[in-house]
mmCIF file of N, CA and C in Angstrom:
data_model
loop_
_atom_site.group_PDB
_atom_site.id
_atom_site.type_symbol
_atom_site.label_atom_id
_atom_site.label_comp_id
_atom_site.label_asym_id
_atom_site.label_seq_id
_atom_site.Cartn_x
_atom_site.Cartn_y
_atom_site.Cartn_z
ATOM 1 N N UNK S 760 92.213 112.153 67.822
ATOM 2 C CA UNK S 760 91.872 112.581 66.488
ATOM 3 C C UNK S 760 92.118 111.448 65.494
ATOM 4 N N UNK S 761 91.097 111.089 64.767
ATOM 5 C CA UNK S 761 91.227 110.020 63.772
ATOM 6 C C UNK S 761 91.048 108.634 64.313
ATOM 7 N N UNK S 762 90.718 108.498 65.602
ATOM 8 C CA UNK S 762 90.505 107.182 66.223
ATOM 9 C C UNK S 762 89.034 107.002 66.501
ATOM 10 N N UNK S 763 88.597 105.759 66.556
ATOM 11 C CA UNK S 763 87.224 105.424 66.912
ATOM 12 C C UNK S 763 87.167 105.167 68.434
ATOM 13 N N UNK S 764 86.159 105.738 69.101
ATOM 14 C CA UNK S 764 85.964 105.488 70.530
ATOM 15 C C UNK S 764 84.763 104.559 70.651
ATOM 16 N N UNK S 765 84.915 103.478 71.430
ATOM 17 C CA UNK S 765 83.875 102.468 71.508
ATOM 18 C C UNK S 765 83.425 102.202 72.961
ATOM 19 N N UNK S 766 82.184 101.764 73.109
ATOM 20 C CA UNK S 766 81.679 101.367 74.411
ATOM 21 C C UNK S 766 81.840 99.841 74.545
ATOM 22 N N UNK S 767 81.367 99.294 75.653
ATOM 23 C CA UNK S 767 81.543 97.875 75.909
ATOM 24 C C UNK S 767 80.829 96.978 74.891
ATOM 25 N N UNK S 768 79.641 97.361 74.468
ATOM 26 C CA UNK S 768 78.922 96.552 73.463
ATOM 27 C C UNK S 768 79.721 96.496 72.163
ATOM 28 N N UNK S 769 80.203 97.626 71.723
ATOM 29 C CA UNK S 769 80.967 97.675 70.471
ATOM 30 C C UNK S 769 82.308 96.954 70.607
ATOM 31 N N UNK S 770 82.978 97.112 71.757
ATOM 32 C CA UNK S 770 84.247 96.412 71.979
ATOM 33 C C UNK S 770 84.021 94.910 71.917
ATOM 34 N N UNK S 771 82.940 94.397 72.523
ATOM 35 C CA UNK S 771 82.637 92.976 72.479
ATOM 36 C C UNK S 771 82.384 92.522 71.065
ATOM 37 N N UNK S 772 81.625 93.289 70.289
ATOM 38 C CA UNK S 772 81.337 92.917 68.917
ATOM 39 C C UNK S 772 82.624 92.865 68.075
ATOM 40 N N UNK S 773 83.508 93.816 68.280
ATOM 41 C CA UNK S 773 84.789 93.823 67.570
ATOM 42 C C UNK S 773 85.611 92.587 67.964
ATOM 43 N N UNK S 774 85.650 92.282 69.242
ATOM 44 C CA UNK S 774 86.392 91.105 69.726
ATOM 45 C C UNK S 774 85.810 89.832 69.134
ATOM 46 N N UNK S 775 84.482 89.720 69.151
ATOM 47 C CA UNK S 775 83.794 88.524 68.665
ATOM 48 C C UNK S 775 84.073 88.338 67.158
ATOM 49 N N UNK S 776 84.108 89.409 66.414
ATOM 50 C CA UNK S 776 84.300 89.356 64.957
ATOM 51 C C UNK S 776 85.725 88.932 64.593
ATOM 52 N N UNK S 777 86.699 89.207 65.473
ATOM 53 C CA UNK S 777 88.095 88.874 65.198
ATOM 54 C C UNK S 777 88.698 89.853 64.207
ATOM 55 N N UNK S 778 89.988 89.703 63.993
ATOM 56 C CA UNK S 778 90.689 90.518 63.009
ATOM 57 C C UNK S 778 91.230 91.834 63.571
ATOM 58 N N UNK S 779 91.004 92.131 64.848
ATOM 59 C CA UNK S 779 91.502 93.349 65.472
ATOM 60 C C UNK S 779 92.484 92.953 66.551
ATOM 61 N N UNK S 780 93.625 93.644 66.591
ATOM 62 C CA UNK S 780 94.608 93.434 67.650
ATOM 63 C C UNK S 780 94.160 94.187 68.894
ATOM 64 N N UNK S 781 94.016 93.493 70.006
ATOM 65 C CA UNK S 781 93.651 94.108 71.275
ATOM 66 C C UNK S 781 94.914 94.303 72.084
ATOM 67 N N UNK S 782 95.149 95.544 72.519
ATOM 68 C CA UNK S 782 96.368 95.896 73.266
ATOM 69 C C UNK S 782 95.988 96.434 74.646
ATOM 70 N N UNK S 783 96.419 95.720 75.647
ATOM 71 C CA UNK S 783 96.237 96.130 77.059
ATOM 72 C C UNK S 783 97.479 96.890 77.463
ATOM 73 N N UNK S 784 97.302 98.106 77.963
ATOM 74 C CA UNK S 784 98.458 98.934 78.330
ATOM 75 C C UNK S 784 98.547 99.201 79.836
ATOM 76 N N UNK S 785 97.839 98.426 80.645
ATOM 77 C CA UNK S 785 97.881 98.607 82.079
ATOM 78 C C UNK S 785 99.327 98.603 82.582
ATOM 79 N N UNK S 786 99.707 99.630 83.349
ATOM 80 C CA UNK S 786 101.065 99.609 83.887
ATOM 81 C C UNK S 786 101.280 98.446 84.832
ATOM 82 N N UNK S 787 102.527 98.025 84.953
ATOM 83 C CA UNK S 787 102.884 96.951 85.874
ATOM 84 C C UNK S 787 103.870 97.513 86.889
ATOM 85 N N UNK S 788 103.533 97.320 88.160
ATOM 86 C CA UNK S 788 104.416 97.828 89.218
ATOM 87 C C UNK S 788 105.740 97.059 89.218
ATOM 88 N N UNK S 789 106.836 97.792 89.301
ATOM 89 C CA UNK S 789 108.132 97.115 89.354
ATOM 90 C C UNK S 789 108.391 96.482 90.730
ATOM 91 N N UNK S 790 109.227 95.518 90.772
ATOM 92 C CA UNK S 790 109.615 94.918 92.049
ATOM 93 C C UNK S 790 110.413 95.966 92.815
ATOM 94 N N UNK S 791 110.036 96.260 94.042
ATOM 95 C CA UNK S 791 110.770 97.255 94.819
ATOM 96 C C UNK S 791 112.228 96.836 95.004
ATOM 97 N N UNK S 792 113.153 97.764 94.801
ATOM 98 C CA UNK S 792 114.568 97.414 94.894
ATOM 99 C C UNK S 792 115.070 97.143 96.312
ATOM 100 N N UNK S 793 114.322 97.601 97.304
ATOM 101 C CA UNK S 793 114.853 97.513 98.682
ATOM 102 C C UNK S 793 114.115 96.432 99.524
ATOM 103 N N UNK S 794 113.632 95.388 98.888
ATOM 104 C CA UNK S 794 112.998 94.317 99.647
ATOM 105 C C UNK S 794 114.075 93.600 100.467
ATOM 106 N N UNK S 795 113.730 93.173 101.668
ATOM 107 C CA UNK S 795 114.691 92.436 102.489
ATOM 108 C C UNK S 795 115.042 91.087 101.771
ATOM 109 N N UNK S 796 116.276 90.626 101.968
ATOM 110 C CA UNK S 796 116.656 89.358 101.362
ATOM 111 C C UNK S 796 115.688 88.245 101.755
ATOM 112 N N UNK S 797 115.411 87.399 100.784
ATOM 113 C CA UNK S 797 114.518 86.262 101.010
ATOM 114 C C UNK S 797 113.038 86.599 100.849
ATOM 115 N N UNK S 798 112.709 87.870 100.633
ATOM 116 C CA UNK S 798 111.297 88.249 100.430
ATOM 117 C C UNK S 798 110.836 87.690 99.102
ATOM 118 N N UNK S 799 109.673 87.087 99.105
ATOM 119 C CA UNK S 799 109.110 86.567 97.850
ATOM 120 C C UNK S 799 108.247 87.660 97.237
ATOM 121 N N UNK S 800 108.509 87.970 95.980
ATOM 122 C CA UNK S 800 107.757 88.989 95.261
ATOM 123 C C UNK S 800 106.841 88.255 94.253
ATOM 124 N N UNK S 801 105.596 88.602 94.334
ATOM 125 C CA UNK S 801 104.626 88.051 93.387
ATOM 126 C C UNK S 801 103.933 89.194 92.690
ATOM 127 N N UNK S 802 104.070 89.199 91.348
ATOM 128 C CA UNK S 802 103.373 90.238 90.583
ATOM 129 C C UNK S 802 101.882 90.042 90.699
ATOM 130 N N UNK S 803 101.155 91.133 90.710
ATOM 131 C CA UNK S 803 99.697 91.061 90.751
ATOM 132 C C UNK S 803 99.183 90.466 89.442
ATOM 133 N N UNK S 804 98.328 89.460 89.519
ATOM 134 C CA UNK S 804 97.823 88.852 88.276
ATOM 135 C C UNK S 804 96.964 89.864 87.528
ATOM 136 N N UNK S 805 97.007 89.762 86.205
ATOM 137 C CA UNK S 805 96.209 90.637 85.342
ATOM 138 C C UNK S 805 95.270 89.774 84.498
ATOM 139 N N UNK S 806 93.996 90.046 84.640
ATOM 140 C CA UNK S 806 93.002 89.427 83.760
ATOM 141 C C UNK S 806 92.625 90.461 82.722
ATOM 142 N N UNK S 807 92.711 90.040 81.470
ATOM 143 C CA UNK S 807 92.350 90.976 80.425
ATOM 144 C C UNK S 807 91.454 90.291 79.385
ATOM 145 N N UNK S 808 91.194 90.979 78.299
ATOM 146 C CA UNK S 808 90.339 90.482 77.234
ATOM 147 C C UNK S 808 91.102 89.356 76.494
ATOM 148 N N UNK S 809 90.481 88.183 76.338
ATOM 149 C CA UNK S 809 91.182 87.073 75.713
ATOM 150 C C UNK S 809 91.797 87.424 74.350
ATOM 151 N N UNK S 810 93.016 86.959 74.149
ATOM 152 C CA UNK S 810 93.723 87.220 72.911
ATOM 153 C C UNK S 810 94.481 88.538 72.882
ATOM 154 N N UNK S 811 94.389 89.309 73.943
ATOM 155 C CA UNK S 811 95.079 90.600 74.013
ATOM 156 C C UNK S 811 96.580 90.408 74.164
ATOM 157 N N UNK S 812 97.304 91.416 73.759
ATOM 158 C CA UNK S 812 98.718 91.526 74.018
ATOM 159 C C UNK S 812 98.884 92.569 75.110
ATOM 160 N N UNK S 813 99.539 92.197 76.188
ATOM 161 C CA UNK S 813 99.752 93.148 77.291
ATOM 162 C C UNK S 813 101.097 93.822 77.080
ATOM 163 N N UNK S 814 101.047 95.132 76.821
ATOM 164 C CA UNK S 814 102.247 95.936 76.700
ATOM 165 C C UNK S 814 102.225 96.987 77.834
ATOM 166 N N UNK S 815 102.674 96.572 79.017
ATOM 167 C CA UNK S 815 102.573 97.482 80.165
ATOM 168 C C UNK S 815 103.502 98.698 80.014
ATOM 169 N N UNK S 816 103.023 99.793 80.616
ATOM 170 C CA UNK S 816 103.823 101.003 80.758
ATOM 171 C C UNK S 816 104.079 101.786 79.461
ATOM 172 N N UNK S 817 103.375 101.462 78.382
ATOM 173 C CA UNK S 817 103.589 102.177 77.132
ATOM 174 C C UNK S 817 102.651 103.356 76.968
ATOM 175 N N UNK S 818 101.800 103.607 77.952
ATOM 176 C CA UNK S 818 100.840 104.700 77.856
ATOM 177 C C UNK S 818 101.220 105.957 78.607
ATOM 178 N N UNK S 819 102.438 106.010 79.133
ATOM 179 C CA UNK S 819 102.852 107.245 79.806
ATOM 180 C C UNK S 819 102.968 108.368 78.789
ATOM 181 N N UNK S 820 102.920 109.602 79.276
ATOM 182 C CA UNK S 820 102.965 110.769 78.400
ATOM 183 C C UNK S 820 104.238 110.855 77.574
ATOM 184 N N UNK S 821 105.336 110.463 78.147
ATOM 185 C CA UNK S 821 106.625 110.443 77.440
ATOM 186 C C UNK S 821 107.264 109.074 77.689
ATOM 187 N N UNK S 822 107.846 108.519 76.665
ATOM 188 C CA UNK S 822 108.480 107.193 76.766
ATOM 189 C C UNK S 822 109.998 107.317 76.591
ATOM 190 N N UNK S 823 110.716 106.519 77.334
ATOM 191 C CA UNK S 823 112.151 106.419 77.117
ATOM 192 C C UNK S 823 112.372 105.764 75.762
ATOM 193 N N UNK S 824 113.573 105.911 75.206
ATOM 194 C CA UNK S 824 113.841 105.244 73.910
ATOM 195 C C UNK S 824 113.599 103.728 74.003
ATOM 196 N N UNK S 825 113.932 103.120 75.135
ATOM 197 C CA UNK S 825 113.736 101.681 75.286
ATOM 198 C C UNK S 825 112.253 101.317 75.269
ATOM 199 N N UNK S 826 111.409 102.094 75.978
ATOM 200 C CA UNK S 826 109.977 101.852 76.000
ATOM 201 C C UNK S 826 109.349 102.143 74.645
ATOM 202 N N UNK S 827 109.840 103.157 73.972
ATOM 203 C CA UNK S 827 109.335 103.464 72.637
ATOM 204 C C UNK S 827 109.571 102.281 71.700
ATOM 205 N N UNK S 828 110.773 101.752 71.743
ATOM 206 C CA UNK S 828 111.140 100.601 70.908
ATOM 207 C C UNK S 828 110.287 99.384 71.292
ATOM 208 N N UNK S 829 110.077 99.136 72.576
ATOM 209 C CA UNK S 829 109.261 98.037 73.053
ATOM 210 C C UNK S 829 107.827 98.162 72.530
ATOM 211 N N UNK S 830 107.279 99.388 72.596
ATOM 212 C CA UNK S 830 105.931 99.641 72.119
ATOM 213 C C UNK S 830 105.830 99.397 70.605
ATOM 214 N N UNK S 831 106.750 99.961 69.863
ATOM 215 C CA UNK S 831 106.759 99.798 68.403
ATOM 216 C C UNK S 831 106.850 98.308 68.019
ATOM 217 N N UNK S 832 107.771 97.608 68.679
ATOM 218 C CA UNK S 832 107.973 96.182 68.367
ATOM 219 C C UNK S 832 106.729 95.353 68.777
ATOM 220 N N UNK S 833 106.130 95.695 69.919
ATOM 221 C CA UNK S 833 104.937 94.974 70.350
ATOM 222 C C UNK S 833 103.766 95.204 69.412
ATOM 223 N N UNK S 834 103.570 96.418 68.949
ATOM 224 C CA UNK S 834 102.517 96.708 67.991
ATOM 225 C C UNK S 834 102.768 95.986 66.660
ATOM 226 N N UNK S 835 104.008 96.023 66.210
ATOM 227 C CA UNK S 835 104.328 95.351 64.955
ATOM 228 C C UNK S 835 104.061 93.853 65.060
ATOM 229 N N UNK S 836 104.409 93.257 66.205
ATOM 230 C CA UNK S 836 104.138 91.827 66.369
ATOM 231 C C UNK S 836 102.654 91.538 66.425
ATOM 232 N N UNK S 837 101.882 92.378 67.113
ATOM 233 C CA UNK S 837 100.443 92.199 67.265
ATOM 234 C C UNK S 837 99.694 92.385 65.948
ATOM 235 N N UNK S 838 100.220 93.192 65.085
ATOM 236 C CA UNK S 838 99.534 93.502 63.820
ATOM 237 C C UNK S 838 100.174 92.858 62.612
ATOM 238 N N UNK S 839 101.179 92.047 62.835
ATOM 239 C CA UNK S 839 101.893 91.440 61.707
ATOM 240 C C UNK S 839 102.580 92.486 60.860
ATOM 241 N N UNK S 840 102.941 93.615 61.473
ATOM 242 C CA UNK S 840 103.638 94.685 60.753
ATOM 243 C C UNK S 840 102.737 95.483 59.836
ATOM 244 N N UNK S 841 101.430 95.317 59.952
ATOM 245 C CA UNK S 841 100.467 95.992 59.109
ATOM 246 C C UNK S 841 99.858 97.197 59.862
ATOM 247 N N UNK S 842 100.318 98.389 59.529
ATOM 248 C CA UNK S 842 99.837 99.617 60.189
ATOM 249 C C UNK S 842 98.375 99.922 59.838
ATOM 250 N N UNK S 843 97.805 99.180 58.911
ATOM 251 C CA UNK S 843 96.404 99.356 58.532
ATOM 252 C C UNK S 843 95.482 98.382 59.229
ATOM 253 N N UNK S 844 96.030 97.449 59.995
ATOM 254 C CA UNK S 844 95.181 96.503 60.706
ATOM 255 C C UNK S 844 94.549 97.212 61.896
ATOM 256 N N UNK S 845 93.248 96.934 62.162
ATOM 257 C CA UNK S 845 92.616 97.583 63.323
ATOM 258 C C UNK S 845 93.309 97.164 64.627
ATOM 259 N N UNK S 846 93.475 98.140 65.501
ATOM 260 C CA UNK S 846 94.103 97.901 66.789
ATOM 261 C C UNK S 846 93.337 98.666 67.852
ATOM 262 N N UNK S 847 92.926 97.925 68.904
ATOM 263 C CA UNK S 847 92.099 98.474 69.970
ATOM 264 C C UNK S 847 92.932 98.567 71.248
ATOM 265 N N UNK S 848 92.933 99.737 71.857
ATOM 266 C CA UNK S 848 93.702 99.989 73.085
ATOM 267 C C UNK S 848 92.769 100.134 74.283
ATOM 268 N N UNK S 849 93.175 99.533 75.392
ATOM 269 C CA UNK S 849 92.408 99.666 76.625
ATOM 270 C C UNK S 849 93.329 99.498 77.834
ATOM 271 N N UNK S 850 92.753 99.793 78.980
ATOM 272 C CA UNK S 850 93.445 99.664 80.286
ATOM 273 C C UNK S 850 92.329 99.424 81.317
ATOM 274 N N UNK S 851 92.161 100.321 82.241
ATOM 275 C CA UNK S 851 91.026 100.327 83.167
ATOM 276 C C UNK S 851 90.143 101.508 82.822
ATOM 277 N N UNK S 852 88.961 101.563 83.398
ATOM 278 C CA UNK S 852 88.066 102.696 83.130
ATOM 279 C C UNK S 852 88.768 104.017 83.502
ATOM 280 N N UNK S 853 88.654 104.953 82.599
ATOM 281 C CA UNK S 853 89.235 106.285 82.789
ATOM 282 C C UNK S 853 90.746 106.317 83.003
ATOM 283 N N UNK S 854 91.409 105.311 82.507
ATOM 284 C CA UNK S 854 92.884 105.235 82.560
ATOM 285 C C UNK S 854 93.413 105.961 81.305
ATOM 286 N N UNK S 855 94.131 107.026 81.519
ATOM 287 C CA UNK S 855 94.614 107.785 80.368
ATOM 288 C C UNK S 855 95.778 107.117 79.663
ATOM 289 N N UNK S 856 96.281 106.032 80.251
ATOM 290 C CA UNK S 856 97.349 105.300 79.571
ATOM 291 C C UNK S 856 96.878 104.797 78.199
ATOM 292 N N UNK S 857 95.635 104.300 78.140
ATOM 293 C CA UNK S 857 95.130 103.756 76.874
ATOM 294 C C UNK S 857 94.901 104.902 75.879
ATOM 295 N N UNK S 858 94.468 106.041 76.340
ATOM 296 C CA UNK S 858 94.294 107.188 75.455
ATOM 297 C C UNK S 858 95.641 107.638 74.893
ATOM 298 N N UNK S 859 96.635 107.735 75.751
ATOM 299 C CA UNK S 859 97.963 108.118 75.311
ATOM 300 C C UNK S 859 98.538 107.112 74.295
ATOM 301 N N UNK S 860 98.352 105.826 74.580
ATOM 302 C CA UNK S 860 98.879 104.784 73.678
ATOM 303 C C UNK S 860 98.163 104.840 72.321
ATOM 304 N N UNK S 861 96.851 104.993 72.347
ATOM 305 C CA UNK S 861 96.103 105.090 71.084
ATOM 306 C C UNK S 861 96.539 106.326 70.289
ATOM 307 N N UNK S 862 96.704 107.440 70.987
ATOM 308 C CA UNK S 862 97.135 108.669 70.317
ATOM 309 C C UNK S 862 98.530 108.481 69.693
ATOM 310 N N UNK S 863 99.417 107.887 70.447
ATOM 311 C CA UNK S 863 100.788 107.676 69.963
ATOM 312 C C UNK S 863 100.784 106.754 68.726
ATOM 313 N N UNK S 864 100.009 105.680 68.820
ATOM 314 C CA UNK S 864 99.943 104.751 67.665
ATOM 315 C C UNK S 864 99.429 105.442 66.435
ATOM 316 N N UNK S 865 98.422 106.284 66.601
ATOM 317 C CA UNK S 865 97.797 106.960 65.451
ATOM 318 C C UNK S 865 98.666 108.084 64.918
ATOM 319 N N UNK S 866 99.099 108.956 65.785
ATOM 320 C CA UNK S 866 99.765 110.174 65.323
ATOM 321 C C UNK S 866 101.254 110.069 65.161
ATOM 322 N N UNK S 867 101.906 109.191 65.946
ATOM 323 C CA UNK S 867 103.364 109.104 65.868
ATOM 324 C C UNK S 867 103.840 107.877 65.089
ATOM 325 N N UNK S 868 103.100 106.780 65.204
ATOM 326 C CA UNK S 868 103.550 105.525 64.567
ATOM 327 C C UNK S 868 102.844 105.213 63.259
ATOM 328 N N UNK S 869 101.815 105.980 62.929
ATOM 329 C CA UNK S 869 101.184 105.829 61.624
ATOM 330 C C UNK S 869 100.126 104.730 61.496
ATOM 331 N N UNK S 870 99.615 104.213 62.623
ATOM 332 C CA UNK S 870 98.544 103.234 62.547
ATOM 333 C C UNK S 870 97.256 103.975 62.144
ATOM 334 N N UNK S 871 96.543 103.429 61.171
ATOM 335 C CA UNK S 871 95.433 104.160 60.604
ATOM 336 C C UNK S 871 94.083 103.724 61.114
ATOM 337 N N UNK S 872 93.967 102.567 61.744
ATOM 338 C CA UNK S 872 92.673 102.089 62.215
ATOM 339 C C UNK S 872 92.752 101.852 63.744
ATOM 340 N N UNK S 873 92.814 102.952 64.465
ATOM 341 C CA UNK S 873 92.986 102.904 65.909
ATOM 342 C C UNK S 873 91.643 103.037 66.612
ATOM 343 N N UNK S 874 91.439 102.183 67.605
ATOM 344 C CA UNK S 874 90.204 102.161 68.379
ATOM 345 C C UNK S 874 90.572 102.313 69.861
ATOM 346 N N UNK S 875 89.832 103.159 70.552
ATOM 347 C CA UNK S 875 90.059 103.384 71.980
ATOM 348 C C UNK S 875 88.835 102.931 72.745
ATOM 349 N N UNK S 876 89.072 102.065 73.718
ATOM 350 C CA UNK S 876 87.994 101.518 74.603
ATOM 351 C C UNK S 876 88.207 102.104 76.010
ATOM 352 N N UNK S 877 87.618 103.262 76.322
ATOM 353 C CA UNK S 877 87.906 103.933 77.577
ATOM 354 C C UNK S 877 87.417 103.208 78.828
ATOM 355 N N UNK S 878 86.423 102.307 78.725
ATOM 356 C CA UNK S 878 85.966 101.573 79.896
ATOM 357 C C UNK S 878 86.866 100.396 80.260
ATOM 358 N N UNK S 879 87.689 99.966 79.337
ATOM 359 C CA UNK S 879 88.670 98.922 79.586
ATOM 360 C C UNK S 879 88.108 97.691 80.274
ATOM 361 N N UNK S 880 88.940 97.022 81.030
ATOM 362 C CA UNK S 880 88.510 95.779 81.661
ATOM 363 C C UNK S 880 87.409 95.998 82.704
ATOM 364 N N UNK S 881 87.311 97.207 83.249
ATOM 365 C CA UNK S 881 86.209 97.471 84.189
ATOM 366 C C UNK S 881 84.860 97.339 83.481
ATOM 367 N N UNK S 882 84.750 97.955 82.308
ATOM 368 C CA UNK S 882 83.524 97.861 81.527
ATOM 369 C C UNK S 882 83.313 96.451 80.996
ATOM 370 N N UNK S 883 84.381 95.808 80.599
ATOM 371 C CA UNK S 883 84.319 94.430 80.077
ATOM 372 C C UNK S 883 83.750 93.489 81.115
ATOM 373 N N UNK S 884 84.234 93.593 82.367
ATOM 374 C CA UNK S 884 83.808 92.735 83.440
ATOM 375 C C UNK S 884 82.340 92.950 83.816
ATOM 376 N N UNK S 885 81.851 94.189 83.707
ATOM 377 C CA UNK S 885 80.488 94.486 84.067
ATOM 378 C C UNK S 885 79.473 93.712 83.219
ATOM 379 N N UNK S 886 79.881 93.305 82.042
ATOM 380 C CA UNK S 886 79.000 92.545 81.143
ATOM 381 C C UNK S 886 79.286 91.052 81.213
ATOM 382 N N UNK S 887 80.088 90.637 82.184
ATOM 383 C CA UNK S 887 80.455 89.225 82.357
ATOM 384 C C UNK S 887 81.065 88.631 81.085
ATOM 385 N N UNK S 888 81.803 89.447 80.361
ATOM 386 C CA UNK S 888 82.507 88.961 79.193
ATOM 387 C C UNK S 888 83.675 88.101 79.618
ATOM 388 N N UNK S 889 84.135 87.200 78.756
ATOM 389 C CA UNK S 889 85.253 86.317 79.142
ATOM 390 C C UNK S 889 86.528 87.107 79.386
ATOM 391 N N UNK S 890 87.345 86.550 80.283
ATOM 392 C CA UNK S 890 88.644 87.143 80.580
ATOM 393 C C UNK S 890 89.651 85.999 80.662
ATOM 394 N N UNK S 891 90.917 86.367 80.555
ATOM 395 C CA UNK S 891 91.966 85.383 80.748
ATOM 396 C C UNK S 891 93.123 86.047 81.490
ATOM 397 N N UNK S 892 93.837 85.241 82.265
ATOM 398 C CA UNK S 892 95.002 85.742 82.960
ATOM 399 C C UNK S 892 96.093 85.947 81.916
ATOM 400 N N UNK S 893 96.801 87.044 82.038
ATOM 401 C CA UNK S 893 97.783 87.429 81.028
ATOM 402 C C UNK S 893 99.128 87.710 81.657
ATOM 403 N N UNK S 894 100.161 87.613 80.860
ATOM 404 C CA UNK S 894 101.499 88.021 81.217
ATOM 405 C C UNK S 894 101.957 89.069 80.231
ATOM 406 N N UNK S 895 102.790 90.017 80.676
ATOM 407 C CA UNK S 895 103.259 91.031 79.726
ATOM 408 C C UNK S 895 104.087 90.426 78.619
ATOM 409 N N UNK S 896 104.053 91.055 77.476
ATOM 410 C CA UNK S 896 104.925 90.671 76.382
ATOM 411 C C UNK S 896 106.363 90.959 76.833
ATOM 412 N N UNK S 897 107.254 89.989 76.661
ATOM 413 C CA UNK S 897 108.653 90.214 77.098
ATOM 414 C C UNK S 897 109.328 91.346 76.331
#
């Protein structure tokens, strides 16, 4: 409610125009705690929309206080603390994490120009749009 829903053409136009914070909320698998000693763990690389901020795990239905703080701080950093700056949320196609994150930003955190891109990087890749390898925001 109160957010704009966009397709791949519109997401690309918004990205090309600049001025919108792009937030990738794809979850990141944690390192398993029971790996045998000496096992090398490599996180799966994430390619996302260039210039995006990756805030993994912030799209769950309920957030711990630590994740809530991480999400709020990440959004503030991405928007320069301006809750009126446009912010676009995505993940993978049909990933409800991005919907939850967009809803939370709009209804709980007071961001007024929220955009949801439900096709996420799946839709982005189908148009051969540029991508870059990303790391989560610490």
